[in-house]
Every structure is written in structure tokens, then in C-alpha cells.
Amino acid sequence: MVPLLLVLLLALILFGAGFVVKILWWVAIAVLVLWLVGFVARPKGGSGRWCRW
């Protein structure tokens, strides 16, 4: 009984980790798109940098 519970717990942890990694990929893609939009739409005057860093 205990090995079965351990296998089920391991499967649940791996499924949860995979779901979190998939969400992080979508967040990374969204941040990349926002960065590219900010890079293209930066103001022409001034220093030419749209961010402070």
C-alpha cells in the first residue's frame, strides 16, 4: 500500500511541476513580447532608452 501511495504522490508532484513550468513559459513569452513592443515603440527624442536600467 505504501509503495502505491508513493508512486501516486510522485506522479502528482511531477504533474504539478510540469504545469508550473508550462505557466512560467507563457509568462516568459508575455514578458518577451512586452519587451519587444517597448523596444520598438521607444521615444525618438532624449537618450533613446525607454527603461531606467
Coordinates of N, CA and C in Angstrom, one line a residue:
M1 N 0.8 -1.2 0.0 CA 0.0 0.0 0.0 C 0.9 1.3 0.0
V2 N 1.9 1.2 0.8 CA 2.8 2.4 0.9 C 3.5 2.7 -0.4
P3 N 4.1 1.7 -1.1 CA 4.7 2.0 -2.4 C 3.7 2.6 -3.5
L4 N 2.4 2.1 -3.4 CA 1.4 2.7 -4.3 C 1.2 4.1 -4.0
L5 N 1.1 4.5 -2.8 CA 0.9 5.9 -2.4 C 2.1 6.7 -2.8
L6 N 3.3 6.2 -2.6 CA 4.5 6.9 -3.0 C 4.5 7.2 -4.5
V7 N 4.1 6.2 -5.3 CA 4.1 6.4 -6.8 C 3.1 7.4 -7.1
L8 N 1.9 7.3 -6.5 CA 0.9 8.3 -6.8 C 1.3 9.7 -6.4
L9 N 2.0 9.9 -5.3 CA 2.4 11.2 -4.8 C 3.5 11.7 -5.8
L10 N 4.4 10.8 -6.2 CA 5.4 11.2 -7.2 C 4.8 11.7 -8.5
A11 N 3.8 11.0 -9.0 CA 3.1 11.4 -10.2 C 2.4 12.7 -10.0
L12 N 1.8 12.9 -8.9 CA 1.2 14.2 -8.6 C 2.2 15.4 -8.6
I13 N 3.3 15.1 -8.0 CA 4.3 16.2 -7.9 C 4.9 16.5 -9.3
L14 N 5.1 15.5 -10.1 CA 5.7 15.7 -11.4 C 4.7 16.4 -12.3
F15 N 3.4 16.0 -12.2 CA 2.3 16.7 -12.9 C 2.2 18.2 -12.5
G16 N 2.3 18.4 -11.2 CA 2.2 19.8 -10.7 C 3.4 20.6 -11.2
A17 N 4.6 20.0 -11.2 CA 5.8 20.7 -11.6 C 5.7 21.0 -13.1
G18 N 5.2 20.1 -13.9 CA 5.1 20.3 -15.3 C 4.1 21.4 -15.6
F19 N 3.0 21.5 -14.9 CA 2.0 22.6 -15.0 C 2.6 23.9 -14.7
V20 N 3.4 24.0 -13.6 CA 4.1 25.3 -13.2 C 5.1 25.7 -14.3
V21 N 5.9 24.7 -14.8 CA 6.8 25.1 -15.8 C 6.1 25.6 -17.1
K22 N 5.0 25.0 -17.4 CA 4.3 25.5 -18.6 C 3.8 26.9 -18.4
I23 N 3.3 27.2 -17.2 CA 2.8 28.6 -16.9 C 4.0 29.5 -17.0
L24 N 5.2 29.1 -16.5 CA 6.3 30.0 -16.5 C 6.8 30.3 -17.9
W25 N 6.6 29.3 -18.8 CA 7.0 29.5 -20.2 C 6.0 30.6 -20.8
W26 N 4.7 30.5 -20.5 CA 3.8 31.5 -21.0 C 4.1 32.9 -20.5
V27 N 4.5 33.0 -19.2 CA 4.9 34.3 -18.6 C 6.1 34.8 -19.3
A28 N 7.1 34.0 -19.5 CA 8.3 34.4 -20.2 C 8.0 34.9 -21.6
I29 N 7.1 34.3 -22.3 CA 6.8 34.7 -23.7 C 6.1 36.1 -23.6
A30 N 5.2 36.2 -22.6 CA 4.5 37.5 -22.5 C 5.5 38.6 -22.2
V31 N 6.4 38.4 -21.3 CA 7.4 39.4 -20.9 C 8.3 39.7 -22.1
L32 N 8.6 38.7 -22.9 CA 9.4 39.0 -24.1 C 8.7 39.8 -25.1
V33 N 7.4 39.6 -25.3 CA 6.6 40.3 -26.2 C 6.5 41.8 -25.8
L34 N 6.3 42.0 -24.4 CA 6.2 43.3 -23.9 C 7.5 44.1 -24.1
W35 N 8.6 43.4 -23.9 CA 9.9 44.0 -24.0 C 10.2 44.4 -25.5
L36 N 9.8 43.5 -26.4 CA 10.0 43.9 -27.8 C 9.1 45.0 -28.2
V37 N 7.9 45.1 -27.7 CA 7.0 46.2 -28.1 C 7.6 47.5 -27.5
G38 N 8.1 47.5 -26.3 CA 8.7 48.6 -25.7 C 10.0 49.0 -26.4
F39 N 10.7 48.1 -26.9 CA 11.9 48.4 -27.7 C 11.6 49.0 -29.0
V40 N 10.6 48.6 -29.7 CA 10.2 49.1 -31.0 C 9.5 50.5 -30.8
A41 N 8.7 50.6 -29.8 CA 7.9 51.8 -29.6 C 8.6 52.9 -28.7
R42 N 9.9 52.8 -28.6 CA 10.6 53.8 -27.7 C 10.5 55.2 -28.3
P43 N 10.6 56.2 -27.4 CA 10.5 57.5 -28.0 C 11.8 57.9 -28.7
K44 N 11.6 58.7 -29.8 CA 12.8 59.1 -30.6 C 13.7 60.1 -30.0
G45 N 13.1 61.0 -29.1 CA 13.9 62.0 -28.5 C 14.6 61.5 -27.2
G46 N 15.5 62.4 -26.7 CA 16.1 62.0 -25.4 C 17.3 61.0 -25.6
S47 N 17.4 60.2 -24.7 CA 18.5 59.2 -24.7 C 18.2 58.0 -25.6
G48 N 17.0 57.9 -26.0 CA 16.6 56.7 -26.8 C 16.3 55.5 -26.0
R49 N 16.4 55.6 -24.7 CA 16.1 54.4 -23.9 C 14.8 54.6 -23.2
W50 N 14.0 53.5 -23.3 CA 12.6 53.6 -22.7 C 12.6 53.1 -21.3
C51 N 13.7 52.5 -20.8 CA 13.7 52.0 -19.4 C 14.8 52.7 -18.6
R52 N 14.7 52.6 -17.3 CA 15.7 53.3 -16.5 C 17.0 52.5 -16.3
W53 N 16.9 51.2 -16.5 CA 18.2 50.5 -16.3 C 18.8 50.3 -17.6

